[in-house]
Short mmCIF file of C-alpha atoms in Angstrom, two decimals:
data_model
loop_
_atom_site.label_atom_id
_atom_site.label_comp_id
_atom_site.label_asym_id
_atom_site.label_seq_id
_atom_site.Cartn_x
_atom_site.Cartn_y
_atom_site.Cartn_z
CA UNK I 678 0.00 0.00 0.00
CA UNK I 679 1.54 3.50 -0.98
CA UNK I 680 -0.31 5.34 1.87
CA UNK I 681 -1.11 8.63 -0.38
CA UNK I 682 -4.78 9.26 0.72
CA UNK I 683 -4.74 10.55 4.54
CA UNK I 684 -8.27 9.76 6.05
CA UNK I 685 -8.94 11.30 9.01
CA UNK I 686 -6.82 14.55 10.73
CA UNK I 687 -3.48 14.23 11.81
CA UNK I 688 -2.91 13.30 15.20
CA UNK I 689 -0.26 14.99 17.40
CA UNK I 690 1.33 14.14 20.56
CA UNK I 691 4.84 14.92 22.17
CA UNK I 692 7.19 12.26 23.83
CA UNK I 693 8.72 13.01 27.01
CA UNK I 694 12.32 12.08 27.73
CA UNK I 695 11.48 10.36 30.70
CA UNK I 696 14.78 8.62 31.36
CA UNK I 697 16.71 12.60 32.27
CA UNK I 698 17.35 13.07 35.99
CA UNK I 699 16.51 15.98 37.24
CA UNK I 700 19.09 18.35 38.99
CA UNK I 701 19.51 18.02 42.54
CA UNK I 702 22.38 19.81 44.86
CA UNK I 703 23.09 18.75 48.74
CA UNK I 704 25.34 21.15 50.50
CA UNK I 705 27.36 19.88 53.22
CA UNK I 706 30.29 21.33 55.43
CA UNK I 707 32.94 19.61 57.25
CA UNK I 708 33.22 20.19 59.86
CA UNK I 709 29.70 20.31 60.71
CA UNK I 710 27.91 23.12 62.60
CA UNK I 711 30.92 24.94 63.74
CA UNK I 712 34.62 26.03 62.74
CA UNK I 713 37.50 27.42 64.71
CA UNK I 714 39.10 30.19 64.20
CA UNK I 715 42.48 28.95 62.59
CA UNK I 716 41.10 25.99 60.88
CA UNK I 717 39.49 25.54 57.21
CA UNK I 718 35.56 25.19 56.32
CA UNK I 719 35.05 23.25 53.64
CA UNK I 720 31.70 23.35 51.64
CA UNK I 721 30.89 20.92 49.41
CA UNK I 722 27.70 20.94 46.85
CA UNK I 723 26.78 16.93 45.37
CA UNK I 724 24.88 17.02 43.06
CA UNK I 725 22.79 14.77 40.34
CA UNK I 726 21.78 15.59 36.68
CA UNK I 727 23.63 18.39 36.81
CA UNK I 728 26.92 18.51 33.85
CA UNK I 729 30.45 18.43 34.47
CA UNK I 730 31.46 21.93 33.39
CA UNK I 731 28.55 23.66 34.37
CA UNK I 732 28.86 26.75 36.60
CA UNK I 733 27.60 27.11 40.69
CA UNK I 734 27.55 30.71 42.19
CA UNK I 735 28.25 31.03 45.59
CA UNK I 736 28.02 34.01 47.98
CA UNK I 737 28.36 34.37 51.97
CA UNK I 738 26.39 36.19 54.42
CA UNK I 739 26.00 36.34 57.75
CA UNK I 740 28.18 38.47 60.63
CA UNK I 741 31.66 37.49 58.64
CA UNK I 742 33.23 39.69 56.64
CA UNK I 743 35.99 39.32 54.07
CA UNK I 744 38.75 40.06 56.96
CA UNK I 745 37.50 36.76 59.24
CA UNK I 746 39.34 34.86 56.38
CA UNK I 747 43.62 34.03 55.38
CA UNK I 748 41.56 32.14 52.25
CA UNK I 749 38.56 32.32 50.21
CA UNK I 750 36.00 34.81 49.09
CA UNK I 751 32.71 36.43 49.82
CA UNK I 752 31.15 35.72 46.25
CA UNK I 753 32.58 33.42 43.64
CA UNK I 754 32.12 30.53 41.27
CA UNK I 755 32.88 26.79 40.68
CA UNK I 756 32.27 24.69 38.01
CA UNK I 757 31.02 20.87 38.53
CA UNK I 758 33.65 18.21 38.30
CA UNK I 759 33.43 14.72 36.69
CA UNK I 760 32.53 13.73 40.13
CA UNK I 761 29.06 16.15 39.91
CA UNK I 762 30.55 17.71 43.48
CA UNK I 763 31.74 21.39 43.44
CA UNK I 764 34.05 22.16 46.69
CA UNK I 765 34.70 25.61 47.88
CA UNK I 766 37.27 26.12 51.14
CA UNK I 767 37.47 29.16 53.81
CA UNK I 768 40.52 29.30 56.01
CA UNK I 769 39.21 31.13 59.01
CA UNK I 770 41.62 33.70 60.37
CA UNK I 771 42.99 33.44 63.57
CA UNK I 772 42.61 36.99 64.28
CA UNK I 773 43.31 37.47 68.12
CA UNK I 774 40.34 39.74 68.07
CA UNK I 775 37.96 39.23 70.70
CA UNK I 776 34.52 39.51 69.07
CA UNK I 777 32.36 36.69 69.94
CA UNK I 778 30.95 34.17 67.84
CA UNK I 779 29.78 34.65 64.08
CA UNK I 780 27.51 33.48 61.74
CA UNK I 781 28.66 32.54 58.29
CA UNK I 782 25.86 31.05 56.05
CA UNK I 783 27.08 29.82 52.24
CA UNK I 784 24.22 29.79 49.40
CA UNK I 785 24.75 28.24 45.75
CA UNK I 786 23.03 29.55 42.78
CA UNK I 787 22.60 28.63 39.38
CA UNK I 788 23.18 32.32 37.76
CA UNK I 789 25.92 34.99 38.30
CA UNK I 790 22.78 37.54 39.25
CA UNK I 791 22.59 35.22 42.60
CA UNK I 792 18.68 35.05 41.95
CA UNK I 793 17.90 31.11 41.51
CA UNK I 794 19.30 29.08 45.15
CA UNK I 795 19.92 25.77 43.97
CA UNK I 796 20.36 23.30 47.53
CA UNK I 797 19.84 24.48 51.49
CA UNK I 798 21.68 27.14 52.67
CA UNK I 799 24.64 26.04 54.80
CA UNK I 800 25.15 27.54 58.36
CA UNK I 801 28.26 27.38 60.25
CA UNK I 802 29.20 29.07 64.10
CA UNK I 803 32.66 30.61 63.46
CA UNK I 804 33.86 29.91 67.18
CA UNK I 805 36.24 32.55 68.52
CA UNK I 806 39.38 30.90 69.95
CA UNK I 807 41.14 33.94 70.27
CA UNK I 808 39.68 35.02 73.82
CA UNK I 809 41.20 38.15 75.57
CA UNK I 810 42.09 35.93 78.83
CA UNK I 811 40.12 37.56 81.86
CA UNK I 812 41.79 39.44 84.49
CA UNK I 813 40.83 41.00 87.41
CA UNK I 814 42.06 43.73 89.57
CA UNK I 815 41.11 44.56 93.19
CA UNK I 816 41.30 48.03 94.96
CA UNK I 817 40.33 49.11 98.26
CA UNK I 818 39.45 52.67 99.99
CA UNK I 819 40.58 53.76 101.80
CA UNK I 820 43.72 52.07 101.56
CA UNK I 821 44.99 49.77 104.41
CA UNK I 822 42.53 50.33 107.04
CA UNK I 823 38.97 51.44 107.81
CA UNK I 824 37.52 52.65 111.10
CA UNK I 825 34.55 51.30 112.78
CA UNK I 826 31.15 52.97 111.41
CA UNK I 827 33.23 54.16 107.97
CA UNK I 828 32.76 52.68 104.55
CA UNK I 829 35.22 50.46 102.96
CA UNK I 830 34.55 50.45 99.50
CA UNK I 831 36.05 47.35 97.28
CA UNK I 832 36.45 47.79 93.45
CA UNK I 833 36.82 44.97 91.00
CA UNK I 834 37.85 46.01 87.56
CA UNK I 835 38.00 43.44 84.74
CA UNK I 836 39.40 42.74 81.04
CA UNK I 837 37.83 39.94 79.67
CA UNK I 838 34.64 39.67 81.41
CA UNK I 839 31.10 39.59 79.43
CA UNK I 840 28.64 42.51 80.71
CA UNK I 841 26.31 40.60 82.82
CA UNK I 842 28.76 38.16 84.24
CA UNK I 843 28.41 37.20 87.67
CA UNK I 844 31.45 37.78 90.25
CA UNK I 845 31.13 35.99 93.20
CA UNK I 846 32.79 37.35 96.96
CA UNK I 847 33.64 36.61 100.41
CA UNK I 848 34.65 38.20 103.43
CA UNK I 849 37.18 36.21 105.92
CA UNK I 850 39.42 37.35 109.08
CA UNK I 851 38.56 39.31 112.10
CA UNK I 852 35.38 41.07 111.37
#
């Protein structure tokens, strides 16, 4: 049969691909949770159906700034490796700055605009190990003695100490 004479309308109808994965991304860090100042965060994206080649975006946010690191960026990019993982290190300064603990939180993206957040938003606690050590200082006055019925006033000045912290005191001897 030559099939020339169509009967009928034609009859359309699209085929999905079925068999593509789609693109997933899992963001871990090691360590987990928390760094030191001094050490390294590392932050690695896994991913699945995603090429070898293709570009991540990263940016950080949170209470760092670029002088909490001796390595790594703010903002930058990666491309996926053969393995589908893109890894992205911070060494965390050591900065002998007493300033608490900070937040750093690491995003991935898709585009260079930063608009499409591909994965979870990491979140590490950048501990700070470089803790003014706390002293304390004691004066008296008046100096040396006191007389019955006056007032002996006892100062305690600190470096070191967090506003709020409880100092604890006794009296001892012949009183």
């Amino acid at each position: 049969s030559d099939r020339t004479q169509q009967v009928g309308t034609t009859a359309t109808s699209t085929v999905k691909d079925t068999s593509l994965t789609p693109k997933t991304y899992s963001v871990t860090q090691t360590p987990a949770g928390e760094v030191n100042e001094g050490d390294t965060l590392t932050t690695t994206v896994s991913t699945t159906g995603v090429g070898e080649g293709e570009s991540l975006y990263w940016s950080v946010s949170g209470d760092v700034d670029a002088d909490d690191f001796d390595a790594g960026e703010l903002s930058g990019s990666a491309t996926v490796n053969a393995a589908g993982t893109v890894v992205v290190n911070h060494a965390i300064k050591a900065d002998e700055a007493t300033e608490g603990d900070e937040t750093m939180e690491m995003s991935f993206y898709s585009d260079s605009d930063r608009t499409q957040q591909v994965g979870a938003t990491a979140t590490s606690t950048v501990k700070d190990t470089s803790l003014t050590p706390k002293t304390y200082s004691v004066t008296q006055t008046p100096v040396g003695e006191v007389n019955e019925g006056d007032t002996l006033t006892t100062t305690v000045s600190t470096t070191g100490v967090g506003e709020g912290e409880s100092l604890y005191w006794s009296v001892s001897g012949d009183v």
